[in-house]
mmCIF file of C-alpha atoms in Angstrom:
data_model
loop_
_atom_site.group_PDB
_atom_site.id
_atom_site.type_symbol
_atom_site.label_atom_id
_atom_site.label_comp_id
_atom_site.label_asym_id
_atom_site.label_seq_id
_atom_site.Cartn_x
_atom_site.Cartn_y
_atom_site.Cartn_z
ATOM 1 C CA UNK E 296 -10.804 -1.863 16.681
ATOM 2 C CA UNK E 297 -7.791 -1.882 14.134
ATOM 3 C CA UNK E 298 -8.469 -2.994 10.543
ATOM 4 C CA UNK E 299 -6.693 -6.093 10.425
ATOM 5 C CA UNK E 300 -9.429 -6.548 13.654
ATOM 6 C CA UNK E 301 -11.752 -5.528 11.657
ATOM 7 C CA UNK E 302 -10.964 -7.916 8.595
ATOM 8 C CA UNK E 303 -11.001 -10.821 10.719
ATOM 9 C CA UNK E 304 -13.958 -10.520 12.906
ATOM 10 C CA UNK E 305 -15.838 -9.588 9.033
ATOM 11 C CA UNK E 306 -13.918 -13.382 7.737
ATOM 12 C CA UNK E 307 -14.813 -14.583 11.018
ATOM 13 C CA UNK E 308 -18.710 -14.463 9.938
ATOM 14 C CA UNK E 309 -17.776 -15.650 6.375
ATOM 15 C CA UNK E 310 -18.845 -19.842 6.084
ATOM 16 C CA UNK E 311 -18.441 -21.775 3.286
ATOM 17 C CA UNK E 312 -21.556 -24.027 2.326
ATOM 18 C CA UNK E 313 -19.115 -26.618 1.153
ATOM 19 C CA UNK E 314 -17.625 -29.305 3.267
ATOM 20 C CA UNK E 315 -14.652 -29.237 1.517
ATOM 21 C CA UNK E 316 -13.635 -25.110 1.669
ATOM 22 C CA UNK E 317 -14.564 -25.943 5.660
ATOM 23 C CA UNK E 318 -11.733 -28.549 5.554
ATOM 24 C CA UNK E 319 -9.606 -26.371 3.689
ATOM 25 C CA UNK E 320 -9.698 -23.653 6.199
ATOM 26 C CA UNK E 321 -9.386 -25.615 8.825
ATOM 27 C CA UNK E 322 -6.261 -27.298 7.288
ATOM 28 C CA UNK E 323 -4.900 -23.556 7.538
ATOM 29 C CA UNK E 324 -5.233 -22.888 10.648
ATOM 30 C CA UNK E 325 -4.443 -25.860 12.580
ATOM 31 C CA UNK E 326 -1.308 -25.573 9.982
ATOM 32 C CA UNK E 327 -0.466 -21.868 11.242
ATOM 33 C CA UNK E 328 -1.405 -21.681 14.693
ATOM 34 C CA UNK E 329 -1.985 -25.290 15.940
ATOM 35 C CA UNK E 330 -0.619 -27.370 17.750
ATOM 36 C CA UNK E 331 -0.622 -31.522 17.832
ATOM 37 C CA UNK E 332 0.211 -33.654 20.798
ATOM 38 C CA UNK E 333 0.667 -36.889 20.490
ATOM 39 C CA UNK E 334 1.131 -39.093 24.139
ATOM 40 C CA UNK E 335 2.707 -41.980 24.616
ATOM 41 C CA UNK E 336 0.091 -44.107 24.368
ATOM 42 C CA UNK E 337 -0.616 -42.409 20.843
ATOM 43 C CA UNK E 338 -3.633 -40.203 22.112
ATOM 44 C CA UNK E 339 -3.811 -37.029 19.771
ATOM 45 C CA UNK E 340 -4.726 -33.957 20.560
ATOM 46 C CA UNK E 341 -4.856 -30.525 18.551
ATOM 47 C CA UNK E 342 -4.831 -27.201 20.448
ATOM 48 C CA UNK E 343 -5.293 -23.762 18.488
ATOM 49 C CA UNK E 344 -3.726 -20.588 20.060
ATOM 50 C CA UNK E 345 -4.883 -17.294 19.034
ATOM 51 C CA UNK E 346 -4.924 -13.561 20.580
ATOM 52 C CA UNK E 347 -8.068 -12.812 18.245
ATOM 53 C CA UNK E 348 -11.746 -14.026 19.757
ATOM 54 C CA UNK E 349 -13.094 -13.911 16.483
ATOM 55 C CA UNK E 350 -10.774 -16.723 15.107
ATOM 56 C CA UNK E 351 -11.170 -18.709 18.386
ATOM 57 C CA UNK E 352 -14.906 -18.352 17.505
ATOM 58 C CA UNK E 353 -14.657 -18.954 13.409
ATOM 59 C CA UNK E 354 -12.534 -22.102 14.434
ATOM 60 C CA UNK E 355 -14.981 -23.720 16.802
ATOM 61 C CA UNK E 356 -17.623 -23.191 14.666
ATOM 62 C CA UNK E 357 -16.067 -24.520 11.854
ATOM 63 C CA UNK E 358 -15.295 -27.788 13.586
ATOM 64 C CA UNK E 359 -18.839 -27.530 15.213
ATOM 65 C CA UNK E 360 -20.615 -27.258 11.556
ATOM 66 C CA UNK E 361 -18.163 -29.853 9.199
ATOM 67 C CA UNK E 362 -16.951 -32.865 12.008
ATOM 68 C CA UNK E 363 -20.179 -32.424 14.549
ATOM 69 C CA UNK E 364 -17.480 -32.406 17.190
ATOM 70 C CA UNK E 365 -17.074 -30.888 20.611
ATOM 71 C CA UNK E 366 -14.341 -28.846 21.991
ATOM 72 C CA UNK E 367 -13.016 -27.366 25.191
ATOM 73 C CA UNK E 368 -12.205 -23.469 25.128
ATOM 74 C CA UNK E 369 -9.534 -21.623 27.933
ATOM 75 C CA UNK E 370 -8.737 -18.177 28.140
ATOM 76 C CA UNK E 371 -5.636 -16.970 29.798
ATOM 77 C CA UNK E 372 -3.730 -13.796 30.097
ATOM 78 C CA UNK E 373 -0.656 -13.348 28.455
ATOM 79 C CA UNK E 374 2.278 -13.839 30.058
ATOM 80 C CA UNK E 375 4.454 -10.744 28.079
ATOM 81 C CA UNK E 376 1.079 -8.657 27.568
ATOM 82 C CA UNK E 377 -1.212 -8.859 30.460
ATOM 83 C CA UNK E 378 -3.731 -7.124 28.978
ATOM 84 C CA UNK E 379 -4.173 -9.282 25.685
ATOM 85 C CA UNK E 380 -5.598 -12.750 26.261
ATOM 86 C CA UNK E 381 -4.912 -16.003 24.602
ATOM 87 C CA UNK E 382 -8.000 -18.353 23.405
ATOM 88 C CA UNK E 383 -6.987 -21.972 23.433
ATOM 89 C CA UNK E 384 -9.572 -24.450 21.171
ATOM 90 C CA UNK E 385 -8.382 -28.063 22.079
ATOM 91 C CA UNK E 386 -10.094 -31.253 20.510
ATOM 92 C CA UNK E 387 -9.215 -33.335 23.140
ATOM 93 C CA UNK E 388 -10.412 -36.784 22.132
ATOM 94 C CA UNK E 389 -8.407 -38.658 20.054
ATOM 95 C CA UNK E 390 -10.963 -40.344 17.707
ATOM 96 C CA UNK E 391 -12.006 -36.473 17.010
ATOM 97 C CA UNK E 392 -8.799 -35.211 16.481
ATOM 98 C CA UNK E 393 -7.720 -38.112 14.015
ATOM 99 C CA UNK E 394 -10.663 -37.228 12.143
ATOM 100 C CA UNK E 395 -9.767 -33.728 11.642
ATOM 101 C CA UNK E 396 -6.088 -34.645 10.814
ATOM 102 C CA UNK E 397 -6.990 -37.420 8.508
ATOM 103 C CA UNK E 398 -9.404 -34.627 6.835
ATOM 104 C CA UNK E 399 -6.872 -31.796 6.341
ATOM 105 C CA UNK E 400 -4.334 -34.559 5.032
ATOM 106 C CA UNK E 401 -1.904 -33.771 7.827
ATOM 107 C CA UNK E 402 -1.998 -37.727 9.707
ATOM 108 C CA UNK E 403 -0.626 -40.467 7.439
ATOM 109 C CA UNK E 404 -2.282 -43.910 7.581
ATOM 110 C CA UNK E 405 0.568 -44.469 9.189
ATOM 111 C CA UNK E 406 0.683 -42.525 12.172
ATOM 112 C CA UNK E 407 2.818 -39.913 10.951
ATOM 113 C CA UNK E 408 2.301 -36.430 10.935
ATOM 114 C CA UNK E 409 3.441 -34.464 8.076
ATOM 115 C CA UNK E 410 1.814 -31.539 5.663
ATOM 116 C CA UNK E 411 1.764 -31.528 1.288
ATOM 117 C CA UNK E 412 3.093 -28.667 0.913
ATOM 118 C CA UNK E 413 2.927 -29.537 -2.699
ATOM 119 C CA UNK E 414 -0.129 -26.803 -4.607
ATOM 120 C CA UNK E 415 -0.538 -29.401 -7.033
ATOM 121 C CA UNK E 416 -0.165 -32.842 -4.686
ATOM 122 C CA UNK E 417 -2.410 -31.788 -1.807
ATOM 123 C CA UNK E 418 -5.757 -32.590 -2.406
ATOM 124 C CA UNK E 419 -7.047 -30.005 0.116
ATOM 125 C CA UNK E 420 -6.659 -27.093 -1.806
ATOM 126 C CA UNK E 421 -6.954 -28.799 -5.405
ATOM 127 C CA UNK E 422 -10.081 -26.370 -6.246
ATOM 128 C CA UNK E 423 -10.419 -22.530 -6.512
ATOM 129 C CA UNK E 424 -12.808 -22.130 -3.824
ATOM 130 C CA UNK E 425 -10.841 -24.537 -1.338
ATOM 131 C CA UNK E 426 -7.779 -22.524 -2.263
ATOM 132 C CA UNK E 427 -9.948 -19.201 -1.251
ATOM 133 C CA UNK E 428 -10.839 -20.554 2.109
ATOM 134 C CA UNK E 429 -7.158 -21.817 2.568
ATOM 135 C CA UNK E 430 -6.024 -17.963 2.420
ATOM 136 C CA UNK E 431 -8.758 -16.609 4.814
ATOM 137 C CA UNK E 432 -7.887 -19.362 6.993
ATOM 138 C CA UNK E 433 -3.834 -18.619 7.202
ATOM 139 C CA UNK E 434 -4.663 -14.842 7.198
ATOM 140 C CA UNK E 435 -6.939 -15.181 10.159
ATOM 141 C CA UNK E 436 -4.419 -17.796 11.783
ATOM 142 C CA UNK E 437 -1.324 -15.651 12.029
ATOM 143 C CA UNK E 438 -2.098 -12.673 9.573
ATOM 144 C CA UNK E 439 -2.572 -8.654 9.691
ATOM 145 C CA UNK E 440 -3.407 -5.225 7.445
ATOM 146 C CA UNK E 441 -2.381 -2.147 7.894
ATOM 147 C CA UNK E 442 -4.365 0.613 8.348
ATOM 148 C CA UNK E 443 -5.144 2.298 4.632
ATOM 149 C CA UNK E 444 -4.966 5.671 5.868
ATOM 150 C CA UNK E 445 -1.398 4.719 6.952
ATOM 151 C CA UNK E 446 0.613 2.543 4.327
ATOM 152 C CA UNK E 447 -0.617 -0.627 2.123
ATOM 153 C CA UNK E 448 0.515 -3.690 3.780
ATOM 154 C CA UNK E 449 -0.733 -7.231 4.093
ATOM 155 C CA UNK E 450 0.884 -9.917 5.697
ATOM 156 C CA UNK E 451 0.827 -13.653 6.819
ATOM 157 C CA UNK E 452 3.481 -15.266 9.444
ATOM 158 C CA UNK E 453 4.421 -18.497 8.699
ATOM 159 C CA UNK E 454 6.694 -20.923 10.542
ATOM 160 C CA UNK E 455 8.793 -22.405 8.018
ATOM 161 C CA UNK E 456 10.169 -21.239 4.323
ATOM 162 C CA UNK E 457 8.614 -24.296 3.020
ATOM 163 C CA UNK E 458 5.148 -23.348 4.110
ATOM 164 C CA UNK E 459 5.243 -19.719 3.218
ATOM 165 C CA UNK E 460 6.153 -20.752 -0.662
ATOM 166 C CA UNK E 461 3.173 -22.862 -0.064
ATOM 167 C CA UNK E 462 1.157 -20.111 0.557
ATOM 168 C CA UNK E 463 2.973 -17.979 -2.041
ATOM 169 C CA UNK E 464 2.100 -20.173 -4.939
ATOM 170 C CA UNK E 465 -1.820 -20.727 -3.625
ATOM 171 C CA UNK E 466 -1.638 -16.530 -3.615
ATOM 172 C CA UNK E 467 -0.282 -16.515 -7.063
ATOM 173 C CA UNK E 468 -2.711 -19.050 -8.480
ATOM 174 C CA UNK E 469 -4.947 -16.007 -8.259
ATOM 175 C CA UNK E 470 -2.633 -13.858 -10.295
ATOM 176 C CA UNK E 471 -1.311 -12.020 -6.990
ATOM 177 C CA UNK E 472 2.406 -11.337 -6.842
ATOM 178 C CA UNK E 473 3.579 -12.036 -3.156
ATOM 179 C CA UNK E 474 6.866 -11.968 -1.563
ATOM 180 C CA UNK E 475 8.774 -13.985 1.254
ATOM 181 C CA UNK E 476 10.938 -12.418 3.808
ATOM 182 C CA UNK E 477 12.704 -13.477 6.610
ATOM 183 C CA UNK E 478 11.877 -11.826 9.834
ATOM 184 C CA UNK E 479 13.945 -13.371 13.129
ATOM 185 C CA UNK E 480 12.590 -17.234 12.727
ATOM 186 C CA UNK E 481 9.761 -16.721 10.820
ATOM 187 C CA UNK E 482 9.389 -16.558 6.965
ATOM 188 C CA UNK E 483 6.730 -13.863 6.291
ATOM 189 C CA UNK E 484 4.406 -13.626 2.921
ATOM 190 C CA UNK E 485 3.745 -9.845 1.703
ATOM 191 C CA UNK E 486 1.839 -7.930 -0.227
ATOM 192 C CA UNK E 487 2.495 -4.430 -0.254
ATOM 193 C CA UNK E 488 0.538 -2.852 -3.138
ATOM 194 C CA UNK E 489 -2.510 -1.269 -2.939
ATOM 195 C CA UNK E 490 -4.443 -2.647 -5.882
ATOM 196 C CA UNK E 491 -3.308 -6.120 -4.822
ATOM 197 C CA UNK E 492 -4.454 -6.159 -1.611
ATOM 198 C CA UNK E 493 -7.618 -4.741 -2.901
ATOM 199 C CA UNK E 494 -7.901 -8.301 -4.918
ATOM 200 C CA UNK E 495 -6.352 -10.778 -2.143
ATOM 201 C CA UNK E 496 -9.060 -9.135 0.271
ATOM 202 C CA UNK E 497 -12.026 -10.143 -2.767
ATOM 203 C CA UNK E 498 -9.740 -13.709 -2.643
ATOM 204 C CA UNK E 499 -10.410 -14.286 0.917
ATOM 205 C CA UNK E 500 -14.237 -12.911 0.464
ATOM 206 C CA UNK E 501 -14.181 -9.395 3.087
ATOM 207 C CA UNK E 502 -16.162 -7.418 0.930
ATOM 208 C CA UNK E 503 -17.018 -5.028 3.305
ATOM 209 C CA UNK E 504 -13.636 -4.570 4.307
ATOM 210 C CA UNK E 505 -12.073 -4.255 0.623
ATOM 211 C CA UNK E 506 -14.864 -1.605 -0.040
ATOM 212 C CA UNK E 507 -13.660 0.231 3.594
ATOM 213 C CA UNK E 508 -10.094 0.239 1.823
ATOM 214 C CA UNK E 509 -10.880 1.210 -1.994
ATOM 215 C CA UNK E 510 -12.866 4.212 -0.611
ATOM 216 C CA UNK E 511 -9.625 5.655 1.560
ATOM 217 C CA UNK E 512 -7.165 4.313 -1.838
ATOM 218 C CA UNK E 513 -9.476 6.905 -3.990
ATOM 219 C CA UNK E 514 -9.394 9.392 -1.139
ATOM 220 C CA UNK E 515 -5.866 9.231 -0.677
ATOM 221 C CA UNK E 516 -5.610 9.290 -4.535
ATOM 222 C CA UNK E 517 -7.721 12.041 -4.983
ATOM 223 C CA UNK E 518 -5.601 13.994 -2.301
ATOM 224 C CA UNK E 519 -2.402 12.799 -3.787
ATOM 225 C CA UNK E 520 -3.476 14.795 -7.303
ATOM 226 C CA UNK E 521 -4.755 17.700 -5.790
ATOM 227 C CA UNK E 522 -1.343 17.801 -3.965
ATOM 228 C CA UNK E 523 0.659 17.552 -7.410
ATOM 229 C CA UNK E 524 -1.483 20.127 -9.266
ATOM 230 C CA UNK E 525 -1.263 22.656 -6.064
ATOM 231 C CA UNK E 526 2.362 21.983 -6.496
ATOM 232 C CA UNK E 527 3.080 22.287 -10.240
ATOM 233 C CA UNK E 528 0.741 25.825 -10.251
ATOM 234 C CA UNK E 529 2.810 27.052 -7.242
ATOM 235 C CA UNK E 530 6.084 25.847 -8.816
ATOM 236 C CA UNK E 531 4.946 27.749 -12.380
ATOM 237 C CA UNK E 532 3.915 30.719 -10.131
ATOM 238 C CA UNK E 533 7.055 30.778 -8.353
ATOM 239 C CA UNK E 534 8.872 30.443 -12.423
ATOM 240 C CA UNK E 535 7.119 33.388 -13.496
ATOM 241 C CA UNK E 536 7.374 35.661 -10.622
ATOM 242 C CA UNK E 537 11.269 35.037 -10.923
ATOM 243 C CA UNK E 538 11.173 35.977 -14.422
ATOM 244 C CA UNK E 539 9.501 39.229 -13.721
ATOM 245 C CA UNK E 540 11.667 40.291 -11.524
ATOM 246 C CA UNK E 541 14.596 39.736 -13.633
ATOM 247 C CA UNK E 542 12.782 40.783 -16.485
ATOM 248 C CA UNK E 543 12.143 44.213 -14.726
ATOM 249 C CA UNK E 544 15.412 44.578 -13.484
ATOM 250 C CA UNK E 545 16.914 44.528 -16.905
ATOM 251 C CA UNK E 546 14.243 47.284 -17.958
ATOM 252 C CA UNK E 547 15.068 49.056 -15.286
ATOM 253 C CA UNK E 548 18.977 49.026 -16.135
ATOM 254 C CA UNK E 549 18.429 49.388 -19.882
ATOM 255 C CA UNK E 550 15.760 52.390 -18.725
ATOM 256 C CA UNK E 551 18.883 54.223 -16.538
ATOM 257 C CA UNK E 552 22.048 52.903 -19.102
ATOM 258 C CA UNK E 553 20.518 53.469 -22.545
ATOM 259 C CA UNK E 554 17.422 54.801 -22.235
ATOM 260 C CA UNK E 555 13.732 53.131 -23.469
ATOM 261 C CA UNK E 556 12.983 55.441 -26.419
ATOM 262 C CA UNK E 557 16.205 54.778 -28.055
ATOM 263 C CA UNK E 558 14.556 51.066 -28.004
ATOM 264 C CA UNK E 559 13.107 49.940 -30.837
ATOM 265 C CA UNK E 560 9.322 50.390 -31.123
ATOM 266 C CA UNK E 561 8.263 46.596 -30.193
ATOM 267 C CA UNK E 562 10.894 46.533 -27.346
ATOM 268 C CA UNK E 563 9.889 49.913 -26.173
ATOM 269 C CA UNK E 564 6.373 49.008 -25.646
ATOM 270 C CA UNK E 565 6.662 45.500 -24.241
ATOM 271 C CA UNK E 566 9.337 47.118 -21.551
ATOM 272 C CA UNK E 567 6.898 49.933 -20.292
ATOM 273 C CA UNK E 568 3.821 47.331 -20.533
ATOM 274 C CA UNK E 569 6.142 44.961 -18.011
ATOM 275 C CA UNK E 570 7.016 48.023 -15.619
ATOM 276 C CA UNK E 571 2.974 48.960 -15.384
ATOM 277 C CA UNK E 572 2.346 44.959 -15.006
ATOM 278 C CA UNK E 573 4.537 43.815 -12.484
ATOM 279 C CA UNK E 574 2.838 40.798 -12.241
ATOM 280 C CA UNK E 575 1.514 39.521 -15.355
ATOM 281 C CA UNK E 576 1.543 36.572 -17.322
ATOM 282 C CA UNK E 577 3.293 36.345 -20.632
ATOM 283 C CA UNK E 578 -0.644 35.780 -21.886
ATOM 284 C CA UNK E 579 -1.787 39.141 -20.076
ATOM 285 C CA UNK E 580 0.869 40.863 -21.693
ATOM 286 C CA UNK E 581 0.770 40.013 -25.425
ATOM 287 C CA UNK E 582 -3.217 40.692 -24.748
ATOM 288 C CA UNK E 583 -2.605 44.393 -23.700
ATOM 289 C CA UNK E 584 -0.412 45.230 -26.494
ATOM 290 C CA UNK E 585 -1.781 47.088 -29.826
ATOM 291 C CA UNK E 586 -1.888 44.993 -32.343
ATOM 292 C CA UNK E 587 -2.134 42.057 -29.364
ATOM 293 C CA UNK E 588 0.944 39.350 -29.096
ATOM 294 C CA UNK E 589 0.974 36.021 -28.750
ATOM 295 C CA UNK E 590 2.632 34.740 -25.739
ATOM 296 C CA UNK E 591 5.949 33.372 -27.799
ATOM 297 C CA UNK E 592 6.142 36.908 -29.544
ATOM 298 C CA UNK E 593 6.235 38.528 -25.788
ATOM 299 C CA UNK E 594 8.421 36.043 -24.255
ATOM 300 C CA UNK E 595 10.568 36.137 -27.374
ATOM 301 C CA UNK E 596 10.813 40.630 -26.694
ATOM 302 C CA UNK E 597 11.469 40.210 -23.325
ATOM 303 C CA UNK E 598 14.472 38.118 -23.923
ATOM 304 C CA UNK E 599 15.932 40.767 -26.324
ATOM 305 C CA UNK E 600 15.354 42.856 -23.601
ATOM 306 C CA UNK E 601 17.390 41.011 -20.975
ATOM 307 C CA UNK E 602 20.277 39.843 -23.758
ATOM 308 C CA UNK E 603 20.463 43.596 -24.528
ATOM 309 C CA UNK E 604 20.613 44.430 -20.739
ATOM 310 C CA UNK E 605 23.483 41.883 -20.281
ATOM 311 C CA UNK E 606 25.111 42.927 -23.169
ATOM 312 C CA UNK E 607 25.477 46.737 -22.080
ATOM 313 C CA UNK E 608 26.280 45.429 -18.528
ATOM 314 C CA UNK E 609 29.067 43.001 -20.280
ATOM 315 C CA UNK E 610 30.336 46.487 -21.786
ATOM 316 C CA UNK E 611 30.550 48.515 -18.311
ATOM 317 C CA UNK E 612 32.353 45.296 -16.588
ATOM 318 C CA UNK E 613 34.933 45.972 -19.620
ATOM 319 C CA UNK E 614 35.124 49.759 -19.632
ATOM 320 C CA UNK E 615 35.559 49.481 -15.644
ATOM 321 C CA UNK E 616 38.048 47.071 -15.912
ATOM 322 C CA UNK E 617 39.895 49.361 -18.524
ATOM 323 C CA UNK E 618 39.894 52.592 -16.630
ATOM 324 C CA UNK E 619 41.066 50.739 -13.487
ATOM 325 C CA UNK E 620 43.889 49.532 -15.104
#
């Protein structure tokens, strides 16, 4: 089971004790992923259409608990996935399914179907907790997660522009910065930081499944700064072994061109201390010297060392050129 699956069938146990959040919810999904017929003869009827049994199974419950109500469940196999199968809920009678639109706010007294998409108009999600239960219901209508280990993505499919700002501003009522983009027909609402879908998952209530994802997020994190330290040491180690071999490269030149003892005292000793230490650090160097050197006063003889080196090498370049000529 993927963890979007996993999110869902975890939301799919989560019921609000108020009538209201039930309502909210509901409102959500029939706006996402329902469907309403109206016949001639102005019979209504709502189907829901889902790929996912556990929203098929939080959906008829949650009629089942807040209108009392029954309805008729088909399964059939999809027709461009055979292997997936599609969960139809239909509330077939009209008095029950003008009870449920009348409820969600989405039938007019007039007859007319038509959704507030306004946050502050729509009575249905007017509270914090009905705005809560409005999320969990889109996300289980027609949203997915990705896997942590993977990348941090969260995602709801809406329909329309108009109802994915809806559901933008109910996400940012909760301080969560989501964004709209247009993918073929449908407008989609994203969240692609880690943190925040940490918070939108503690919005919609899957605490077990925002604990799942904060414990890979530290993992990853964890990994992430081992990676950088590993990193900066072998990028420092790969600094100083460069500068020892240049350093004892210049040695050896000044050892063949000029000779070490004509060196001054401080320069003579550092140069033979670097030839026996190939591979020390500026530290282990200043610490084997008599009086011992800090590790500016060794770096600070080694580069005499090398300016010397290019200096005398700047002076055979010249006399070369000279006798050439």
């Amino acid at each position: 089971m993927s963890f979007s699956s996993r999110v869902k069938d975890e939301l799919s146990h989560q019921m609000s004790t108020a009538r209201h959040c039930r309502i909210a919810e509901i409102a959500a999904i029939i706006s996402l992923c329902g469907r309403v017929q109206i016949s001639e003869d102005l019979h209504y009827c709502i189907r829901m259409h889902t790929e996912n049994v556990a929203v098929a199974r939080k959906y008829f419950t949650l009629l089942k608990k807040t209108f009392n109500i029954n309805t008729d469940i088909s399964i059939r196999r999809s027709a461009y996935l055979k292997k997936n199968k599609i969960y139809t809920v239909s509330i077939k009678a009209d008095e029950d399914a003008r009870r449920v639109l009348y409820a969600t706010k989405l039938l007019h007294s007039d007859g007319e179907i038509l959704e507030n998409l306004d946050l502050v108009g729509n009575v249905v999600i007017q509270q914090a907790c009905c705005r809560r239960a409005f999320i969990r219901g889109a996300f289980l209508a027609s949203g997915s997660i990705s896997a942590p280990e993977k990348f941090y993505h969260f995602e709801i499919v809406c329909p329309t522009e108009a109802k994915a700002k809806q559901l933008q501003d109910i996400i940012a009522a909760f301080h969560l910065d989501a964004k709209i983009v247009q993918r073929k027909k449908y407008f989609v609402v994203y969240i692609k930081e880690g943190s925040q879908i940490v918070d939108i998952l503690n919005v919609m209530e899957a605490h077990q499944s925002l604990m799942e994802l904060e414990n890979v997020r530290i993992l990853k994190e964890m990994r992430n700064s081992v990676n950088r330290q590993v990193n900066c040491e072998t990028a420092n180690i790969n600094k100083t072994v460069s500068a020892a071999v240049k350093q004892i490269e210049d040695i050896r030149y000044l050892e063949d061109n000029y000779g070490l003892e004509h060196l001054p005292e401080t320069l003579c000793e550092i140069a033979k201390e670097r030839l026996r230490q190939p591979e020390a650090t500026l530290k282990e160097l200043g610490e084997a010297m008599h009086p011992p050197v800090g590790k500016s006063g060794v770096n600070h003889r080694l580069r005499k060392l090398s300016t010397l080196a290019a200096k005398l090498r700047e002076e055979e370049n010249y006399d070369q050129k000279n006798s050439d000529d």
